[in-house]
């Protein structure tokens, strides 16, 4: 059959209207690329976050304390989400994505040895997450009381919860405005702030580097992540919340390359991806 490189805009518009008005669904416009939008974002950013945690001694419980409601995400955060998805499914998605994006300079994070070894060991043991009764968390009964014990990746033993506390997380939870919570976490100078910054900065840089490959507009990327993962903020909304020029300068100082499209935007005098105009 014929392969059409470009879909007629009228067809796209008609299907979008049908999805929104007839089906009552949110519609994002994306291109036919591996994992489309949301799963492309979470595969790369999630792999980076897990690798950073393993290589810098963050516990599973610490990561989930930092990456849940404190940064505008569900309580499943990071490792609980992996248990929900299934460790085997997560590994399969990462493996197939790596092979499908040979052009992507960020793809090597999908094959970081510390993460590959841990996931491989868990799959071998059958610790596949919720469906197996244990993954990064294990349902345990102590004196008849149900508890969720947490995997220690170094010893591969499950340990009782310790409920870690961080000053920045405490401050973020008290903030009424969701954008303020993000800003507090991204720029906090404690251990939680360091991790939040690493995770958020890599996410926003990756999202910007994928425009226009995966979609032509930032709104589709943000909507896909918000609707798909129940995040309060998509990647570009996140960058606005933590300050585009400020975060870009911090990234450059750390040797993290800011995508050319963002540099061009800032050079043109635009300091945010979104603007509030007449209440919209």
Tab-separated table of C-alpha atoms in Angstrom:
chain	number	residue	atom	x	y	z
A	1	UNK	CA	0.000	0.000	0.000
A	2	UNK	CA	0.950	3.641	-0.176
A	3	UNK	CA	2.780	5.211	2.735
A	4	UNK	CA	1.756	8.772	3.467
A	5	UNK	CA	4.469	10.822	5.148
A	6	UNK	CA	1.969	13.514	6.119
A	7	UNK	CA	-1.631	13.058	7.174
A	8	UNK	CA	-4.119	15.531	5.712
A	9	UNK	CA	-4.624	18.206	8.416
A	10	UNK	CA	-8.375	18.067	7.807
A	11	UNK	CA	-8.383	14.374	8.728
A	12	UNK	CA	-6.429	15.066	11.912
A	13	UNK	CA	-8.793	17.878	12.831
A	14	UNK	CA	-11.869	15.717	12.174
A	15	UNK	CA	-10.538	12.816	14.288
A	16	UNK	CA	-9.537	15.168	17.099
A	17	UNK	CA	-13.016	16.726	17.130
A	18	UNK	CA	-14.595	13.255	17.126
A	19	UNK	CA	-12.434	12.130	20.068
A	20	UNK	CA	-13.091	15.256	22.089
A	21	UNK	CA	-16.772	15.937	21.388
A	22	UNK	CA	-18.238	12.525	20.528
A	23	UNK	CA	-16.144	10.328	22.830
A	24	UNK	CA	-15.478	12.947	25.493
A	25	UNK	CA	-11.759	12.177	25.631
A	26	UNK	CA	-8.671	14.337	25.839
A	27	UNK	CA	-6.767	14.133	22.548
A	28	UNK	CA	-3.070	14.719	21.950
A	29	UNK	CA	-1.504	15.084	18.525
A	30	UNK	CA	1.715	13.150	18.159
A	31	UNK	CA	3.862	11.521	15.520
A	32	UNK	CA	4.376	7.824	14.865
A	33	UNK	CA	7.501	7.401	16.989
A	34	UNK	CA	8.461	4.631	19.448
A	35	UNK	CA	6.394	4.727	22.681
A	36	UNK	CA	4.657	7.866	21.381
A	37	UNK	CA	4.773	10.649	24.034
A	38	UNK	CA	4.131	9.715	27.655
A	39	UNK	CA	5.842	6.327	27.656
A	40	UNK	CA	8.851	7.780	25.832
A	41	UNK	CA	9.133	10.452	28.523
A	42	UNK	CA	8.711	8.147	31.506
A	43	UNK	CA	10.998	5.427	30.135
A	44	UNK	CA	13.984	7.755	29.785
A	45	UNK	CA	13.310	10.003	32.795
A	46	UNK	CA	12.340	7.048	35.007
A	47	UNK	CA	15.473	5.114	34.069
A	48	UNK	CA	17.597	8.141	34.863
A	49	UNK	CA	15.893	8.549	38.233
A	50	UNK	CA	16.353	4.896	39.170
A	51	UNK	CA	19.987	4.858	38.094
A	52	UNK	CA	20.765	8.045	40.019
A	53	UNK	CA	19.135	6.610	43.130
A	54	UNK	CA	21.104	3.351	42.929
A	55	UNK	CA	24.418	5.079	42.266
A	56	UNK	CA	23.974	7.717	44.993
A	57	UNK	CA	22.586	5.573	47.789
A	58	UNK	CA	18.968	6.719	47.847
A	59	UNK	CA	16.633	4.110	49.281
A	60	UNK	CA	13.441	2.996	47.544
A	61	UNK	CA	11.450	4.629	50.334
A	62	UNK	CA	13.374	7.912	50.080
A	63	UNK	CA	12.784	8.138	46.327
A	64	UNK	CA	9.054	7.530	46.695
A	65	UNK	CA	8.822	10.145	49.459
A	66	UNK	CA	10.459	12.702	47.163
A	67	UNK	CA	8.748	11.860	43.864
A	68	UNK	CA	5.106	11.625	45.000
A	69	UNK	CA	2.757	14.486	45.966
A	70	UNK	CA	5.751	16.658	46.924
A	71	UNK	CA	6.428	17.185	43.202
A	72	UNK	CA	2.814	16.986	42.060
A	73	UNK	CA	2.623	13.275	41.321
A	74	UNK	CA	0.483	10.410	42.693
A	75	UNK	CA	1.422	8.488	45.852
A	76	UNK	CA	2.665	5.629	43.672
A	77	UNK	CA	5.631	7.933	42.978
A	78	UNK	CA	8.434	5.909	41.326
A	79	UNK	CA	9.066	2.437	42.731
A	80	UNK	CA	5.454	1.794	43.763
A	81	UNK	CA	4.505	2.660	40.190
A	82	UNK	CA	7.005	0.127	38.854
A	83	UNK	CA	5.465	-2.530	41.108
A	84	UNK	CA	2.037	-1.597	39.768
A	85	UNK	CA	3.171	-1.779	36.134
A	86	UNK	CA	5.171	-4.986	36.622
A	87	UNK	CA	8.956	-5.239	36.722
A	88	UNK	CA	8.985	-7.579	33.722
A	89	UNK	CA	6.818	-5.192	31.697
A	90	UNK	CA	9.057	-2.266	32.607
A	91	UNK	CA	12.146	-4.196	31.499
A	92	UNK	CA	10.502	-5.206	28.215
A	93	UNK	CA	9.464	-1.622	27.426
A	94	UNK	CA	12.992	-0.337	28.126
A	95	UNK	CA	14.578	-3.068	26.024
A	96	UNK	CA	12.394	-2.534	22.980
A	97	UNK	CA	12.677	1.257	23.231
A	98	UNK	CA	16.482	1.123	23.309
A	99	UNK	CA	16.559	-0.788	20.036
A	100	UNK	CA	13.959	1.482	18.431
A	101	UNK	CA	15.713	4.836	19.023
A	102	UNK	CA	19.345	4.406	17.878
A	103	UNK	CA	19.469	8.131	17.029
A	104	UNK	CA	18.566	9.269	20.558
A	105	UNK	CA	21.631	10.429	22.539
A	106	UNK	CA	19.730	9.872	25.799
A	107	UNK	CA	18.953	6.191	25.191
A	108	UNK	CA	22.054	4.824	26.977
A	109	UNK	CA	20.353	5.488	30.317
A	110	UNK	CA	18.068	2.539	29.491
A	111	UNK	CA	21.107	0.244	29.715
A	112	UNK	CA	22.877	1.565	32.811
A	113	UNK	CA	24.500	-1.442	34.449
A	114	UNK	CA	23.347	-0.769	38.013
A	115	UNK	CA	19.715	-0.719	36.913
A	116	UNK	CA	20.027	-3.619	34.465
A	117	UNK	CA	21.622	-5.839	37.137
A	118	UNK	CA	18.955	-5.038	39.734
A	119	UNK	CA	15.997	-5.511	37.403
A	120	UNK	CA	17.489	-8.681	35.966
A	121	UNK	CA	17.952	-10.136	39.448
A	122	UNK	CA	14.379	-9.265	40.451
A	123	UNK	CA	12.947	-10.890	37.322
A	124	UNK	CA	15.063	-13.993	37.890
A	125	UNK	CA	13.665	-14.290	41.438
A	126	UNK	CA	10.116	-13.697	40.228
A	127	UNK	CA	9.803	-10.458	42.193
A	128	UNK	CA	7.641	-8.849	39.537
A	129	UNK	CA	5.711	-6.362	41.658
A	130	UNK	CA	2.102	-6.327	42.830
A	131	UNK	CA	1.065	-9.331	40.756
A	132	UNK	CA	3.723	-11.448	42.470
A	133	UNK	CA	3.143	-10.057	45.969
A	134	UNK	CA	6.608	-8.545	46.012
A	135	UNK	CA	8.776	-6.293	43.922
A	136	UNK	CA	10.336	-3.144	45.342
A	137	UNK	CA	7.751	-3.540	48.114
A	138	UNK	CA	6.627	-6.780	49.791
A	139	UNK	CA	3.354	-7.284	51.616
A	140	UNK	CA	4.368	-8.558	55.049
A	141	UNK	CA	2.438	-9.399	58.223
A	142	UNK	CA	3.951	-8.541	61.608
A	143	UNK	CA	1.928	-9.696	64.633
A	144	UNK	CA	-1.109	-9.938	62.383
A	145	UNK	CA	-0.661	-6.391	61.103
A	146	UNK	CA	-0.110	-5.825	57.385
A	147	UNK	CA	3.007	-3.867	56.491
A	148	UNK	CA	4.829	-3.124	53.277
A	149	UNK	CA	8.520	-3.884	53.635
A	150	UNK	CA	10.982	-2.296	51.247
A	151	UNK	CA	13.660	-3.888	49.096
A	152	UNK	CA	17.242	-2.927	49.899
A	153	UNK	CA	18.935	-3.124	46.459
A	154	UNK	CA	22.368	-3.629	48.019
A	155	UNK	CA	21.507	-6.632	50.202
A	156	UNK	CA	18.462	-7.770	48.156
A	157	UNK	CA	16.661	-8.202	51.485
A	158	UNK	CA	13.338	-6.652	52.497
A	159	UNK	CA	13.463	-4.263	55.424
A	160	UNK	CA	10.746	-2.630	57.558
A	161	UNK	CA	9.668	0.915	56.588
A	162	UNK	CA	11.420	3.821	58.276
A	163	UNK	CA	9.309	6.687	56.876
A	164	UNK	CA	12.118	9.088	55.876
A	165	UNK	CA	11.631	12.784	56.533
A	166	UNK	CA	13.157	15.710	54.658
A	167	UNK	CA	12.898	19.410	55.483
A	168	UNK	CA	12.181	20.296	51.860
A	169	UNK	CA	9.373	17.732	51.554
A	170	UNK	CA	7.839	19.102	54.751
A	171	UNK	CA	7.969	22.650	53.391
A	172	UNK	CA	6.582	21.586	50.023
A	173	UNK	CA	3.631	19.801	51.602
A	174	UNK	CA	2.696	22.963	53.505
A	175	UNK	CA	2.664	25.066	50.329
A	176	UNK	CA	-0.861	25.568	49.013
A	177	UNK	CA	0.197	26.265	45.441
A	178	UNK	CA	1.298	23.227	43.421
A	179	UNK	CA	3.794	25.234	41.356
A	180	UNK	CA	5.352	26.522	44.576
A	181	UNK	CA	5.823	22.935	45.770
A	182	UNK	CA	7.731	22.123	42.605
A	183	UNK	CA	9.926	25.190	42.939
A	184	UNK	CA	10.708	24.375	46.584
A	185	UNK	CA	11.691	20.804	45.770
A	186	UNK	CA	13.731	21.566	42.657
A	187	UNK	CA	15.879	24.190	44.368
A	188	UNK	CA	16.061	22.853	47.936
A	189	UNK	CA	19.578	22.349	49.229
A	190	UNK	CA	18.963	19.160	51.177
A	191	UNK	CA	19.288	15.541	50.060
A	192	UNK	CA	15.698	15.432	48.779
A	193	UNK	CA	16.192	18.639	46.801
A	194	UNK	CA	19.282	17.209	45.135
A	195	UNK	CA	17.331	14.178	43.961
A	196	UNK	CA	14.284	16.193	42.871
A	197	UNK	CA	16.524	18.507	40.849
A	198	UNK	CA	18.247	15.614	39.103
A	199	UNK	CA	14.942	13.970	38.166
A	200	UNK	CA	13.101	17.132	37.111
A	201	UNK	CA	15.972	18.743	35.210
A	202	UNK	CA	16.578	15.596	33.154
A	203	UNK	CA	12.876	15.249	32.404
A	204	UNK	CA	12.453	18.800	31.117
A	205	UNK	CA	15.632	18.702	29.050
A	206	UNK	CA	14.591	15.416	27.479
A	207	UNK	CA	11.100	16.689	26.698
A	208	UNK	CA	12.489	19.771	24.951
A	209	UNK	CA	14.987	17.658	22.996
A	210	UNK	CA	12.090	15.554	21.646
A	211	UNK	CA	10.342	18.523	20.014
A	212	UNK	CA	9.554	18.290	17.075
A	213	UNK	CA	10.441	14.587	16.778
A	214	UNK	CA	7.554	13.164	18.801
A	215	UNK	CA	5.099	16.079	18.512
A	216	UNK	CA	5.076	19.589	17.101
A	217	UNK	CA	3.542	21.219	20.162
A	218	UNK	CA	4.420	21.324	23.832
A	219	UNK	CA	0.786	21.175	24.920
A	220	UNK	CA	0.406	17.643	23.566
A	221	UNK	CA	3.494	16.544	25.496
A	222	UNK	CA	2.226	18.101	28.717
A	223	UNK	CA	-1.312	16.790	28.295
A	224	UNK	CA	-0.082	13.262	27.530
A	225	UNK	CA	1.964	13.182	30.747
A	226	UNK	CA	-0.732	14.781	32.898
A	227	UNK	CA	-3.567	12.636	31.575
A	228	UNK	CA	-1.514	9.472	31.220
A	229	UNK	CA	0.203	9.511	34.608
A	230	UNK	CA	-2.043	11.804	36.658
A	231	UNK	CA	0.767	14.336	37.103
A	232	UNK	CA	-0.210	17.860	38.125
A	233	UNK	CA	2.322	19.275	35.671
A	234	UNK	CA	3.652	18.140	32.331
A	235	UNK	CA	7.378	18.610	31.530
A	236	UNK	CA	7.052	22.114	30.075
A	237	UNK	CA	4.706	23.259	32.836
A	238	UNK	CA	7.287	21.855	35.246
A	239	UNK	CA	10.045	23.920	33.642
A	240	UNK	CA	7.903	27.049	33.948
A	241	UNK	CA	7.289	26.294	37.640
A	242	UNK	CA	10.988	25.886	38.483
A	243	UNK	CA	11.972	28.897	36.338
A	244	UNK	CA	13.108	28.444	32.744
A	245	UNK	CA	16.069	30.909	32.711
A	246	UNK	CA	17.128	30.029	36.270
A	247	UNK	CA	16.987	26.290	35.678
A	248	UNK	CA	18.735	26.599	32.297
A	249	UNK	CA	21.598	28.547	33.897
A	250	UNK	CA	21.901	25.933	36.657
A	251	UNK	CA	21.966	23.148	34.073
A	252	UNK	CA	24.680	24.851	32.028
A	253	UNK	CA	26.752	25.386	35.182
A	254	UNK	CA	26.527	21.646	35.871
A	255	UNK	CA	27.528	20.747	32.331
A	256	UNK	CA	24.037	19.587	31.334
A	257	UNK	CA	23.323	20.655	27.755
A	258	UNK	CA	20.234	22.836	27.290
A	259	UNK	CA	18.464	22.071	23.970
A	260	UNK	CA	18.991	24.618	21.207
A	261	UNK	CA	15.267	25.325	20.868
A	262	UNK	CA	15.126	26.467	24.501
A	263	UNK	CA	18.270	28.571	24.087
A	264	UNK	CA	16.695	30.249	21.065
A	265	UNK	CA	13.489	30.894	23.008
A	266	UNK	CA	15.383	32.531	25.877
A	267	UNK	CA	17.545	34.543	23.476
A	268	UNK	CA	14.356	35.919	21.911
A	269	UNK	CA	13.290	37.223	25.309
A	270	UNK	CA	10.692	34.558	26.134
A	271	UNK	CA	11.175	33.292	29.689
A	272	UNK	CA	8.299	30.821	29.912
A	273	UNK	CA	6.570	28.223	27.753
A	274	UNK	CA	3.099	29.424	28.777
A	275	UNK	CA	1.630	32.888	29.307
A	276	UNK	CA	-1.533	33.952	31.078
A	277	UNK	CA	-3.487	36.183	28.684
A	278	UNK	CA	-6.930	37.575	29.583
A	279	UNK	CA	-7.395	34.880	32.206
A	280	UNK	CA	-6.461	32.022	29.883
